[in-house]
Amino acid sequence: MRSWRAAAQLQALLAPLVLAWATLSPAEAEWARAALILGVLRMCRGTGVEWTLVRRF
């Protein structure tokens, strides 16, 4: 249970940073930036259990 909370908190911290980096950094191709953003959004969506743990703490 503790590892799920740590993983959820890590995702909550890293997702905005990766999104900011993807939008502000000069990318060689637009599709690479879009793929990175979509990957982060998919990661953030999670399973529901992780987001419940994030909301508690």
XYZ file of C-alpha atoms in Angstrom, residues 2-51:
50
model
C 2.852 2.361 0.799
C 4.459 1.785 -2.606
C 1.184 2.697 -4.348
C 1.059 5.968 -2.430
C 4.672 6.728 -3.326
C 4.039 5.923 -6.992
C 0.942 8.120 -7.056
C 2.785 11.009 -5.429
C 5.683 10.610 -7.853
C 3.299 10.692 -10.816
C 1.553 13.747 -9.391
C 4.900 15.543 -9.111
C 6.457 14.457 -12.399
C 3.474 14.837 -14.718
C 3.279 18.674 -14.624
C 7.054 18.948 -14.970
C 7.152 16.674 -18.002
C 4.213 18.499 -19.583
C 5.916 21.858 -19.048
C 9.173 20.542 -20.493
C 7.379 19.066 -23.502
C 5.575 22.302 -24.291
C 8.509 24.657 -23.674
C 11.425 22.707 -25.118
C 12.229 22.968 -28.814
C 11.231 19.621 -30.299
C 12.568 18.403 -33.624
C 9.163 17.111 -34.619
C 5.692 18.041 -33.461
C 4.615 14.409 -33.353
C 7.312 13.632 -30.773
C 6.023 16.379 -28.489
C 2.429 15.229 -28.946
C 3.381 11.617 -28.202
C 5.152 12.681 -25.014
C 2.185 14.737 -23.826
C -0.256 11.926 -24.593
C 1.956 9.443 -22.776
C 2.056 11.617 -19.671
C -1.703 12.123 -19.746
C -2.229 8.380 -20.085
C 0.130 7.799 -17.161
C -1.719 10.368 -15.039
C -5.085 8.797 -15.677
C -3.997 5.785 -13.615
C -6.303 3.186 -12.178
C -8.412 5.252 -9.809
C -6.836 3.643 -6.758
C -3.752 5.801 -7.210
C -5.788 9.006 -7.525
